[in-house]
């Protein structure tokens, strides 16, 4: 019985080995590399391409298209390990997870062959554009439109808070097309090259330092060939959610990795730092208990994202959505809580550049806001999990 239970709640040997390999590679870069790139306006390109050539970026991509043939649980484990090593790769949430998943599940054979191998090895980075200033991520309020013009599509609109566009070769844009029967607008997905005429970007100054930048996008009559429409024009919301559940799972995993990094630093400091008598500060409950609480919350969040990923990989999209939302909520909370405890454990040192935790306080806060706020997750759980009336 004990062996069966252990198997149920343990990752397979292959994923454990994957984690170790990623940990080793990411450890070559670490926090110092990330901070140097952010400070000097550099990017994570060197690490990104090495991760891609090692097969880590494409573990969720089907083998016939150059990937590892694994699932979202494998890709999320990769991202968690990079974050735990101090070198989170934010664009993994976007390029292989969101865009790779949507194209793999919804794309034509030609589209899969065209984009997936390069997404898998990291040589083609695809950003994702859904958010708008007046709509957030509410796909029903998106005003970016796509109209047919002969054999082409013409896109008009704006997007905001789009990550890594300056590094990307293309952006998967969520637009709305007119239904031929009803005239109502419905969501559709288009791959837009970042060098397309009419496509421009404007950086958004942010309060935390990171190599990955945020942008507002402008699409002024951007003309695309018909084959850049991903999947079925009438596919509806399910094609979009083929990427949004992975986004939440990956966000949760990255938040857990950030929490692991912060907690590891705090525990090490609490074991070494001595102020009163000869005992380290970790011997005092005022220090030990917040760290222990963070550890418990971290393991809860990790179990949630692992369950969400297992459900997604099993094809249970609705239940995966329920747990992906809960995992994203839990991940955002523990990332904030763990970094706060870590800074407090270090005292004044926690806000120095040397220890590298101050910038993480702001970065961790992202997990509570994006890609969907924790309040909207609570709305989702109240309505779908508990059966309460819709409140918004």
mmCIF file of C-alpha atoms in Angstrom:
data_model
loop_
_atom_site.group_PDB
_atom_site.id
_atom_site.type_symbol
_atom_site.label_atom_id
_atom_site.label_comp_id
_atom_site.label_asym_id
_atom_site.label_seq_id
_atom_site.Cartn_x
_atom_site.Cartn_y
_atom_site.Cartn_z
ATOM 1 C CA UNK A 1 0.000 0.000 0.000
ATOM 2 C CA UNK A 2 2.748 2.462 0.923
ATOM 3 C CA UNK A 3 4.515 1.931 -2.426
ATOM 4 C CA UNK A 4 1.252 2.605 -4.276
ATOM 5 C CA UNK A 5 0.644 5.805 -2.328
ATOM 6 C CA UNK A 6 4.205 6.963 -2.907
ATOM 7 C CA UNK A 7 3.806 6.363 -6.647
ATOM 8 C CA UNK A 8 0.539 8.311 -6.755
ATOM 9 C CA UNK A 9 2.065 11.381 -5.137
ATOM 10 C CA UNK A 10 5.547 11.262 -6.635
ATOM 11 C CA UNK A 11 6.654 12.436 -10.044
ATOM 12 C CA UNK A 12 7.898 9.759 -12.456
ATOM 13 C CA UNK A 13 11.627 9.065 -12.613
ATOM 14 C CA UNK A 14 11.867 10.693 -16.033
ATOM 15 C CA UNK A 15 10.558 13.997 -14.698
ATOM 16 C CA UNK A 16 12.820 13.836 -11.668
ATOM 17 C CA UNK A 17 15.781 13.368 -14.011
ATOM 18 C CA UNK A 18 14.489 16.227 -16.157
ATOM 19 C CA UNK A 19 14.366 18.486 -13.111
ATOM 20 C CA UNK A 20 17.942 17.620 -12.183
ATOM 21 C CA UNK A 21 19.212 18.339 -15.692
ATOM 22 C CA UNK A 22 17.381 21.681 -15.838
ATOM 23 C CA UNK A 23 18.607 22.607 -12.361
ATOM 24 C CA UNK A 24 22.183 21.994 -13.478
ATOM 25 C CA UNK A 25 21.850 24.082 -16.641
ATOM 26 C CA UNK A 26 19.919 26.936 -15.012
ATOM 27 C CA UNK A 27 22.402 26.967 -12.144
ATOM 28 C CA UNK A 28 25.129 27.981 -14.604
ATOM 29 C CA UNK A 29 23.247 31.264 -15.071
ATOM 30 C CA UNK A 30 21.335 31.990 -11.864
ATOM 31 C CA UNK A 31 20.258 35.266 -10.308
ATOM 32 C CA UNK A 32 23.496 37.091 -11.076
ATOM 33 C CA UNK A 33 23.121 36.505 -14.830
ATOM 34 C CA UNK A 34 19.475 37.623 -14.828
ATOM 35 C CA UNK A 35 20.222 40.785 -12.870
ATOM 36 C CA UNK A 36 23.167 41.637 -15.121
ATOM 37 C CA UNK A 37 21.002 41.263 -18.226
ATOM 38 C CA UNK A 38 18.224 43.354 -16.710
ATOM 39 C CA UNK A 39 20.636 46.049 -15.561
ATOM 40 C CA UNK A 40 22.395 46.301 -18.925
ATOM 41 C CA UNK A 41 19.326 45.960 -21.141
ATOM 42 C CA UNK A 42 20.261 42.440 -22.175
ATOM 43 C CA UNK A 43 18.090 39.389 -22.727
ATOM 44 C CA UNK A 44 17.977 35.752 -21.636
ATOM 45 C CA UNK A 45 18.823 34.646 -25.175
ATOM 46 C CA UNK A 46 21.964 32.697 -24.308
ATOM 47 C CA UNK A 47 20.215 30.627 -21.660
ATOM 48 C CA UNK A 48 17.030 30.376 -23.761
ATOM 49 C CA UNK A 49 18.848 28.889 -26.758
ATOM 50 C CA UNK A 50 20.876 26.505 -24.607
ATOM 51 C CA UNK A 51 17.659 25.325 -22.964
ATOM 52 C CA UNK A 52 16.144 24.878 -26.413
ATOM 53 C CA UNK A 53 19.054 22.924 -27.842
ATOM 54 C CA UNK A 54 18.966 20.662 -24.777
ATOM 55 C CA UNK A 55 15.304 19.893 -25.513
ATOM 56 C CA UNK A 56 13.940 21.567 -22.364
ATOM 57 C CA UNK A 57 11.791 24.237 -24.031
ATOM 58 C CA UNK A 58 9.895 21.771 -26.186
ATOM 59 C CA UNK A 59 9.206 18.907 -23.803
ATOM 60 C CA UNK A 60 5.450 19.388 -24.337
ATOM 61 C CA UNK A 61 5.665 19.558 -28.153
ATOM 62 C CA UNK A 62 4.842 16.311 -30.047
ATOM 63 C CA UNK A 63 7.897 14.313 -31.083
ATOM 64 C CA UNK A 64 6.974 14.415 -34.771
ATOM 65 C CA UNK A 65 7.402 18.187 -34.614
ATOM 66 C CA UNK A 66 10.750 18.231 -32.848
ATOM 67 C CA UNK A 67 9.558 18.171 -29.246
ATOM 68 C CA UNK A 68 9.901 15.782 -26.347
ATOM 69 C CA UNK A 69 6.411 14.332 -26.595
ATOM 70 C CA UNK A 70 5.703 14.996 -22.929
ATOM 71 C CA UNK A 71 2.981 17.029 -21.290
ATOM 72 C CA UNK A 72 2.286 20.279 -19.519
ATOM 73 C CA UNK A 73 3.414 18.715 -16.232
ATOM 74 C CA UNK A 74 6.887 18.241 -17.736
ATOM 75 C CA UNK A 75 7.092 21.775 -19.123
ATOM 76 C CA UNK A 76 5.878 23.282 -15.840
ATOM 77 C CA UNK A 77 8.532 21.302 -13.956
ATOM 78 C CA UNK A 78 11.178 22.795 -16.249
ATOM 79 C CA UNK A 79 9.976 26.336 -15.558
ATOM 80 C CA UNK A 80 9.741 25.735 -11.810
ATOM 81 C CA UNK A 81 13.363 24.561 -11.748
ATOM 82 C CA UNK A 82 14.642 27.586 -13.681
ATOM 83 C CA UNK A 83 12.833 29.892 -11.243
ATOM 84 C CA UNK A 84 14.110 27.960 -8.239
ATOM 85 C CA UNK A 85 17.645 28.430 -9.616
ATOM 86 C CA UNK A 86 17.102 32.204 -9.710
ATOM 87 C CA UNK A 87 16.743 32.346 -13.507
ATOM 88 C CA UNK A 88 13.025 32.163 -14.381
ATOM 89 C CA UNK A 89 12.239 32.146 -18.094
ATOM 90 C CA UNK A 90 9.000 34.119 -18.324
ATOM 91 C CA UNK A 91 8.674 33.508 -22.058
ATOM 92 C CA UNK A 92 8.264 29.778 -21.436
ATOM 93 C CA UNK A 93 4.765 30.631 -20.217
ATOM 94 C CA UNK A 94 4.063 32.195 -23.582
ATOM 95 C CA UNK A 95 5.943 30.546 -26.438
ATOM 96 C CA UNK A 96 5.959 26.752 -25.814
ATOM 97 C CA UNK A 97 3.066 26.680 -23.302
ATOM 98 C CA UNK A 98 0.359 28.977 -24.699
ATOM 99 C CA UNK A 99 1.306 29.223 -28.366
ATOM 100 C CA UNK A 100 2.793 25.738 -28.639
ATOM 101 C CA UNK A 101 -0.266 24.158 -27.028
ATOM 102 C CA UNK A 102 -2.760 26.056 -29.201
ATOM 103 C CA UNK A 103 -0.936 25.270 -32.436
ATOM 104 C CA UNK A 104 -0.389 21.613 -31.463
ATOM 105 C CA UNK A 105 -4.080 21.136 -30.603
ATOM 106 C CA UNK A 106 -5.786 23.433 -33.109
ATOM 107 C CA UNK A 107 -3.385 24.107 -35.967
ATOM 108 C CA UNK A 108 -3.358 22.557 -39.418
ATOM 109 C CA UNK A 109 -0.625 20.023 -40.275
ATOM 110 C CA UNK A 110 1.122 22.757 -42.260
ATOM 111 C CA UNK A 111 0.980 25.193 -39.341
ATOM 112 C CA UNK A 112 2.350 22.595 -36.949
ATOM 113 C CA UNK A 113 5.270 21.854 -39.279
ATOM 114 C CA UNK A 114 5.873 25.552 -39.887
ATOM 115 C CA UNK A 115 6.058 26.737 -36.275
ATOM 116 C CA UNK A 116 6.329 23.928 -33.723
ATOM 117 C CA UNK A 117 9.889 22.677 -34.414
ATOM 118 C CA UNK A 118 11.305 26.201 -34.072
ATOM 119 C CA UNK A 119 9.217 26.889 -30.951
ATOM 120 C CA UNK A 120 10.542 23.620 -29.500
ATOM 121 C CA UNK A 121 14.229 24.434 -30.036
ATOM 122 C CA UNK A 122 13.811 28.090 -29.075
ATOM 123 C CA UNK A 123 14.839 29.584 -32.421
ATOM 124 C CA UNK A 124 11.326 30.986 -32.959
ATOM 125 C CA UNK A 125 9.926 32.844 -29.985
ATOM 126 C CA UNK A 126 6.195 33.511 -30.280
ATOM 127 C CA UNK A 127 4.597 36.073 -27.961
ATOM 128 C CA UNK A 128 0.882 36.101 -27.100
ATOM 129 C CA UNK A 129 -1.451 39.080 -27.391
ATOM 130 C CA UNK A 130 -4.869 39.010 -25.740
ATOM 131 C CA UNK A 131 -4.961 41.821 -23.152
ATOM 132 C CA UNK A 132 -6.431 45.205 -24.064
ATOM 133 C CA UNK A 133 -6.589 48.407 -22.046
ATOM 134 C CA UNK A 134 -10.398 48.460 -21.817
ATOM 135 C CA UNK A 135 -10.991 44.716 -21.751
ATOM 136 C CA UNK A 136 -8.229 43.072 -19.732
ATOM 137 C CA UNK A 137 -8.452 39.404 -20.628
ATOM 138 C CA UNK A 138 -12.239 39.480 -21.152
ATOM 139 C CA UNK A 139 -12.415 37.979 -24.650
ATOM 140 C CA UNK A 140 -16.000 39.222 -25.008
ATOM 141 C CA UNK A 141 -14.853 42.862 -24.824
ATOM 142 C CA UNK A 142 -11.833 42.635 -27.111
ATOM 143 C CA UNK A 143 -12.027 45.290 -29.818
ATOM 144 C CA UNK A 144 -9.157 44.124 -32.045
ATOM 145 C CA UNK A 145 -10.861 42.926 -35.222
ATOM 146 C CA UNK A 146 -9.919 40.826 -38.228
ATOM 147 C CA UNK A 147 -11.752 41.248 -41.521
ATOM 148 C CA UNK A 148 -11.522 39.125 -44.635
ATOM 149 C CA UNK A 149 -10.206 40.809 -47.746
ATOM 150 C CA UNK A 150 -9.957 38.311 -50.571
ATOM 151 C CA UNK A 151 -7.335 35.721 -49.602
ATOM 152 C CA UNK A 152 -6.071 37.873 -46.723
ATOM 153 C CA UNK A 153 -7.051 39.008 -43.257
ATOM 154 C CA UNK A 154 -6.700 42.626 -42.145
ATOM 155 C CA UNK A 155 -6.195 43.249 -38.403
ATOM 156 C CA UNK A 156 -6.934 46.502 -36.580
ATOM 157 C CA UNK A 157 -6.620 47.229 -32.874
ATOM 158 C CA UNK A 158 -4.351 47.558 -29.840
ATOM 159 C CA UNK A 159 -2.969 45.237 -27.181
ATOM 160 C CA UNK A 160 -1.251 46.068 -23.904
ATOM 161 C CA UNK A 161 0.987 44.333 -21.340
ATOM 162 C CA UNK A 162 2.321 41.938 -23.967
ATOM 163 C CA UNK A 163 5.568 40.294 -22.829
ATOM 164 C CA UNK A 164 8.785 39.904 -24.783
ATOM 165 C CA UNK A 165 7.677 41.343 -28.122
ATOM 166 C CA UNK A 166 11.153 42.786 -28.717
ATOM 167 C CA UNK A 167 12.557 39.240 -28.572
ATOM 168 C CA UNK A 168 9.812 37.527 -30.562
ATOM 169 C CA UNK A 169 9.642 36.720 -34.250
ATOM 170 C CA UNK A 170 5.833 36.646 -34.126
ATOM 171 C CA UNK A 171 2.849 37.246 -31.857
ATOM 172 C CA UNK A 172 -0.236 35.050 -31.589
ATOM 173 C CA UNK A 173 -2.941 37.737 -31.577
ATOM 174 C CA UNK A 174 -6.472 37.209 -30.272
ATOM 175 C CA UNK A 175 -8.830 39.166 -32.521
ATOM 176 C CA UNK A 176 -12.532 39.006 -33.245
ATOM 177 C CA UNK A 177 -14.122 38.123 -36.569
ATOM 178 C CA UNK A 178 -17.706 38.565 -37.720
ATOM 179 C CA UNK A 179 -19.875 35.445 -37.772
ATOM 180 C CA UNK A 180 -21.248 35.075 -41.311
ATOM 181 C CA UNK A 181 -24.636 33.877 -40.029
ATOM 182 C CA UNK A 182 -25.289 36.122 -37.028
ATOM 183 C CA UNK A 183 -22.972 39.064 -37.637
ATOM 184 C CA UNK A 184 -21.798 38.785 -34.032
ATOM 185 C CA UNK A 185 -18.095 38.945 -33.259
ATOM 186 C CA UNK A 186 -16.270 35.794 -32.128
ATOM 187 C CA UNK A 187 -12.632 35.232 -31.084
ATOM 188 C CA UNK A 188 -10.052 33.987 -33.556
ATOM 189 C CA UNK A 189 -6.279 33.538 -33.399
ATOM 190 C CA UNK A 190 -3.714 34.919 -35.850
ATOM 191 C CA UNK A 191 0.076 34.597 -36.044
ATOM 192 C CA UNK A 192 1.414 38.086 -36.757
ATOM 193 C CA UNK A 193 5.104 38.494 -37.679
ATOM 194 C CA UNK A 194 6.689 41.263 -35.606
ATOM 195 C CA UNK A 195 8.110 42.814 -38.786
ATOM 196 C CA UNK A 196 4.720 42.978 -40.532
ATOM 197 C CA UNK A 197 3.834 46.376 -42.052
ATOM 198 C CA UNK A 198 1.436 48.229 -39.740
ATOM 199 C CA UNK A 199 2.629 46.374 -36.621
ATOM 200 C CA UNK A 200 4.338 48.632 -34.062
ATOM 201 C CA UNK A 201 5.214 48.339 -30.377
ATOM 202 C CA UNK A 202 5.783 50.757 -27.511
ATOM 203 C CA UNK A 203 7.586 49.716 -24.292
ATOM 204 C CA UNK A 204 5.802 50.143 -20.953
ATOM 205 C CA UNK A 205 8.098 51.285 -18.107
ATOM 206 C CA UNK A 206 7.709 48.849 -15.199
ATOM 207 C CA UNK A 207 8.681 49.058 -11.519
ATOM 208 C CA UNK A 208 10.744 45.886 -11.391
ATOM 209 C CA UNK A 209 13.917 45.056 -13.288
ATOM 210 C CA UNK A 210 13.684 42.092 -15.654
ATOM 211 C CA UNK A 211 15.174 41.191 -19.033
ATOM 212 C CA UNK A 212 11.651 40.581 -20.366
ATOM 213 C CA UNK A 213 9.892 43.840 -21.206
ATOM 214 C CA UNK A 214 6.189 44.721 -21.520
ATOM 215 C CA UNK A 215 4.686 46.420 -24.551
ATOM 216 C CA UNK A 216 1.630 48.113 -25.989
ATOM 217 C CA UNK A 217 1.004 46.914 -29.548
ATOM 218 C CA UNK A 218 -0.624 48.780 -32.407
ATOM 219 C CA UNK A 219 -2.095 46.938 -35.365
ATOM 220 C CA UNK A 220 -2.916 49.393 -38.135
ATOM 221 C CA UNK A 221 -4.353 47.468 -41.089
ATOM 222 C CA UNK A 222 -1.915 44.584 -40.655
ATOM 223 C CA UNK A 223 -2.443 42.281 -43.641
ATOM 224 C CA UNK A 224 -1.930 38.550 -43.169
ATOM 225 C CA UNK A 225 -2.219 35.586 -45.528
ATOM 226 C CA UNK A 226 -5.129 33.218 -44.877
ATOM 227 C CA UNK A 227 -2.816 30.506 -43.545
ATOM 228 C CA UNK A 228 -1.897 32.687 -40.548
ATOM 229 C CA UNK A 229 -5.334 32.084 -39.045
ATOM 230 C CA UNK A 230 -4.684 29.318 -36.504
ATOM 231 C CA UNK A 231 -7.204 26.516 -36.404
ATOM 232 C CA UNK A 232 -10.849 26.953 -37.335
ATOM 233 C CA UNK A 233 -12.376 30.388 -37.847
ATOM 234 C CA UNK A 234 -15.488 28.993 -36.167
ATOM 235 C CA UNK A 235 -13.584 27.125 -33.455
ATOM 236 C CA UNK A 236 -14.789 29.477 -30.762
ATOM 237 C CA UNK A 237 -13.474 29.880 -27.246
ATOM 238 C CA UNK A 238 -12.195 26.311 -26.819
ATOM 239 C CA UNK A 239 -9.195 27.095 -29.057
ATOM 240 C CA UNK A 240 -8.330 30.064 -26.856
ATOM 241 C CA UNK A 241 -8.678 28.043 -23.657
ATOM 242 C CA UNK A 242 -6.366 25.380 -25.102
ATOM 243 C CA UNK A 243 -3.684 27.962 -24.298
ATOM 244 C CA UNK A 244 -5.096 29.724 -21.248
ATOM 245 C CA UNK A 245 -5.142 26.658 -18.994
ATOM 246 C CA UNK A 246 -1.418 26.037 -19.710
ATOM 247 C CA UNK A 247 -0.787 29.734 -19.020
ATOM 248 C CA UNK A 248 -2.263 29.416 -15.526
ATOM 249 C CA UNK A 249 -0.429 26.159 -14.819
ATOM 250 C CA UNK A 250 2.878 27.630 -15.931
ATOM 251 C CA UNK A 251 2.284 30.819 -13.965
ATOM 252 C CA UNK A 252 1.672 28.730 -10.855
ATOM 253 C CA UNK A 253 4.828 26.681 -11.438
ATOM 254 C CA UNK A 254 6.966 29.787 -11.943
ATOM 255 C CA UNK A 255 5.538 31.346 -8.771
ATOM 256 C CA UNK A 256 6.378 28.158 -6.872
ATOM 257 C CA UNK A 257 9.906 28.284 -8.227
ATOM 258 C CA UNK A 258 10.303 31.886 -7.094
ATOM 259 C CA UNK A 259 9.011 30.890 -3.654
ATOM 260 C CA UNK A 260 11.483 27.995 -3.478
ATOM 261 C CA UNK A 261 14.351 30.331 -4.339
ATOM 262 C CA UNK A 262 13.346 32.878 -1.695
ATOM 263 C CA UNK A 263 12.692 30.246 0.957
ATOM 264 C CA UNK A 264 16.027 28.511 0.328
ATOM 265 C CA UNK A 265 17.865 31.809 0.736
ATOM 266 C CA UNK A 266 15.975 32.632 3.921
ATOM 267 C CA UNK A 267 16.552 29.229 5.504
ATOM 268 C CA UNK A 268 20.270 29.322 4.727
ATOM 269 C CA UNK A 269 20.547 32.811 6.239
ATOM 270 C CA UNK A 270 18.545 31.808 9.334
ATOM 271 C CA UNK A 271 20.936 28.899 9.946
ATOM 272 C CA UNK A 272 24.032 31.080 9.713
ATOM 273 C CA UNK A 273 23.032 34.445 11.166
ATOM 274 C CA UNK A 274 23.541 34.793 14.913
ATOM 275 C CA UNK A 275 22.524 37.859 16.958
ATOM 276 C CA UNK A 276 21.669 36.736 20.507
ATOM 277 C CA UNK A 277 24.097 34.452 22.333
ATOM 278 C CA UNK A 278 25.496 31.731 20.074
ATOM 279 C CA UNK A 279 22.243 30.435 18.620
ATOM 280 C CA UNK A 280 21.372 31.160 14.965
ATOM 281 C CA UNK A 281 18.251 33.248 14.448
ATOM 282 C CA UNK A 282 16.525 30.188 12.964
ATOM 283 C CA UNK A 283 16.390 28.721 16.469
ATOM 284 C CA UNK A 284 13.813 31.353 17.430
ATOM 285 C CA UNK A 285 10.139 30.649 16.715
ATOM 286 C CA UNK A 286 9.603 34.213 15.525
ATOM 287 C CA UNK A 287 11.861 33.348 12.566
ATOM 288 C CA UNK A 288 11.249 29.594 12.294
ATOM 289 C CA UNK A 289 7.448 29.599 12.257
ATOM 290 C CA UNK A 290 6.960 31.991 9.304
ATOM 291 C CA UNK A 291 9.475 29.920 7.322
ATOM 292 C CA UNK A 292 7.702 26.681 8.232
ATOM 293 C CA UNK A 293 4.347 28.194 7.269
ATOM 294 C CA UNK A 294 5.778 29.240 3.900
ATOM 295 C CA UNK A 295 7.061 25.710 3.343
ATOM 296 C CA UNK A 296 3.587 24.248 3.973
ATOM 297 C CA UNK A 297 1.911 26.772 1.667
ATOM 298 C CA UNK A 298 4.525 26.072 -0.998
ATOM 299 C CA UNK A 299 3.897 22.319 -0.981
ATOM 300 C CA UNK A 300 0.132 22.943 -1.175
ATOM 301 C CA UNK A 301 0.592 25.146 -4.231
ATOM 302 C CA UNK A 302 2.907 22.633 -5.912
ATOM 303 C CA UNK A 303 0.363 19.834 -5.468
ATOM 304 C CA UNK A 304 -2.320 22.019 -7.026
ATOM 305 C CA UNK A 305 -0.368 22.822 -10.175
ATOM 306 C CA UNK A 306 0.740 19.200 -10.533
ATOM 307 C CA UNK A 307 -2.897 18.072 -10.346
ATOM 308 C CA UNK A 308 -3.978 20.750 -12.822
ATOM 309 C CA UNK A 309 -1.251 19.689 -15.255
ATOM 310 C CA UNK A 310 -2.156 16.003 -14.907
ATOM 311 C CA UNK A 311 -5.811 16.807 -15.687
ATOM 312 C CA UNK A 312 -4.822 18.923 -18.695
ATOM 313 C CA UNK A 313 -2.529 16.205 -20.014
ATOM 314 C CA UNK A 314 -5.367 13.676 -19.570
ATOM 315 C CA UNK A 315 -7.625 15.818 -21.769
ATOM 316 C CA UNK A 316 -10.054 16.881 -19.030
ATOM 317 C CA UNK A 317 -10.121 20.536 -20.008
ATOM 318 C CA UNK A 318 -12.950 21.694 -17.749
ATOM 319 C CA UNK A 319 -11.629 20.171 -14.522
ATOM 320 C CA UNK A 320 -8.112 21.220 -15.535
ATOM 321 C CA UNK A 321 -9.408 24.781 -15.802
ATOM 322 C CA UNK A 322 -10.838 24.599 -12.302
ATOM 323 C CA UNK A 323 -7.568 23.379 -10.790
ATOM 324 C CA UNK A 324 -5.364 25.561 -13.005
ATOM 325 C CA UNK A 325 -7.150 28.616 -11.616
ATOM 326 C CA UNK A 326 -6.797 27.406 -8.030
ATOM 327 C CA UNK A 327 -3.125 26.575 -8.630
ATOM 328 C CA UNK A 328 -2.459 29.996 -10.087
ATOM 329 C CA UNK A 329 -4.110 31.598 -7.044
ATOM 330 C CA UNK A 330 -2.081 29.489 -4.607
ATOM 331 C CA UNK A 331 1.141 30.083 -6.519
ATOM 332 C CA UNK A 332 0.684 33.853 -6.493
ATOM 333 C CA UNK A 333 0.005 33.834 -2.766
ATOM 334 C CA UNK A 334 3.025 31.744 -1.798
ATOM 335 C CA UNK A 335 5.371 33.683 -4.101
ATOM 336 C CA UNK A 336 4.375 36.901 -2.319
ATOM 337 C CA UNK A 337 4.384 35.343 1.143
ATOM 338 C CA UNK A 338 7.726 33.561 0.740
ATOM 339 C CA UNK A 339 9.561 36.581 -0.670
ATOM 340 C CA UNK A 340 8.128 38.769 2.103
ATOM 341 C CA UNK A 341 9.255 36.294 4.784
ATOM 342 C CA UNK A 342 12.653 35.969 3.126
ATOM 343 C CA UNK A 343 13.207 39.737 3.121
ATOM 344 C CA UNK A 344 12.085 39.981 6.753
ATOM 345 C CA UNK A 345 14.375 37.106 7.788
ATOM 346 C CA UNK A 346 17.328 38.968 6.275
ATOM 347 C CA UNK A 347 16.406 42.234 7.980
ATOM 348 C CA UNK A 348 18.093 45.193 6.307
ATOM 349 C CA UNK A 349 20.120 42.826 4.135
ATOM 350 C CA UNK A 350 16.864 41.696 2.517
ATOM 351 C CA UNK A 351 16.585 44.992 0.654
ATOM 352 C CA UNK A 352 20.201 45.228 -0.481
ATOM 353 C CA UNK A 353 21.267 44.543 -4.042
ATOM 354 C CA UNK A 354 23.790 41.998 -2.760
ATOM 355 C CA UNK A 355 21.142 39.561 -1.541
ATOM 356 C CA UNK A 356 18.845 40.057 -4.536
ATOM 357 C CA UNK A 357 15.508 39.711 -2.748
ATOM 358 C CA UNK A 358 14.122 43.258 -2.886
ATOM 359 C CA UNK A 359 13.407 43.169 -6.629
ATOM 360 C CA UNK A 360 11.661 39.820 -6.131
ATOM 361 C CA UNK A 361 9.048 41.442 -3.878
ATOM 362 C CA UNK A 362 7.654 43.295 -6.882
ATOM 363 C CA UNK A 363 8.236 40.457 -9.352
ATOM 364 C CA UNK A 364 6.400 37.977 -7.118
ATOM 365 C CA UNK A 365 3.390 40.322 -6.971
ATOM 366 C CA UNK A 366 2.832 39.657 -10.669
ATOM 367 C CA UNK A 367 1.530 36.205 -9.748
ATOM 368 C CA UNK A 368 -1.445 37.790 -7.970
ATOM 369 C CA UNK A 369 -2.316 40.007 -10.938
ATOM 370 C CA UNK A 370 -1.543 38.203 -14.183
ATOM 371 C CA UNK A 371 -2.693 36.526 -16.321
ATOM 372 C CA UNK A 372 -5.908 36.888 -14.332
ATOM 373 C CA UNK A 373 -6.442 38.590 -10.982
ATOM 374 C CA UNK A 374 -7.005 36.555 -7.851
ATOM 375 C CA UNK A 375 -10.439 38.172 -7.505
ATOM 376 C CA UNK A 376 -11.521 36.758 -10.877
ATOM 377 C CA UNK A 377 -10.226 33.354 -9.795
ATOM 378 C CA UNK A 378 -12.338 33.593 -6.652
ATOM 379 C CA UNK A 379 -15.314 34.458 -8.879
ATOM 380 C CA UNK A 380 -14.594 31.388 -11.009
ATOM 381 C CA UNK A 381 -14.289 29.044 -8.034
ATOM 382 C CA UNK A 382 -17.398 30.482 -6.364
ATOM 383 C CA UNK A 383 -19.448 30.033 -9.521
ATOM 384 C CA UNK A 384 -18.084 26.824 -11.058
ATOM 385 C CA UNK A 385 -16.787 24.885 -8.054
ATOM 386 C CA UNK A 386 -19.345 25.945 -5.453
ATOM 387 C CA UNK A 387 -22.337 26.626 -7.675
ATOM 388 C CA UNK A 388 -22.917 30.131 -6.340
ATOM 389 C CA UNK A 389 -24.682 32.790 -8.474
ATOM 390 C CA UNK A 390 -22.547 34.726 -10.911
ATOM 391 C CA UNK A 391 -21.364 37.907 -9.216
ATOM 392 C CA UNK A 392 -20.009 39.946 -12.110
#
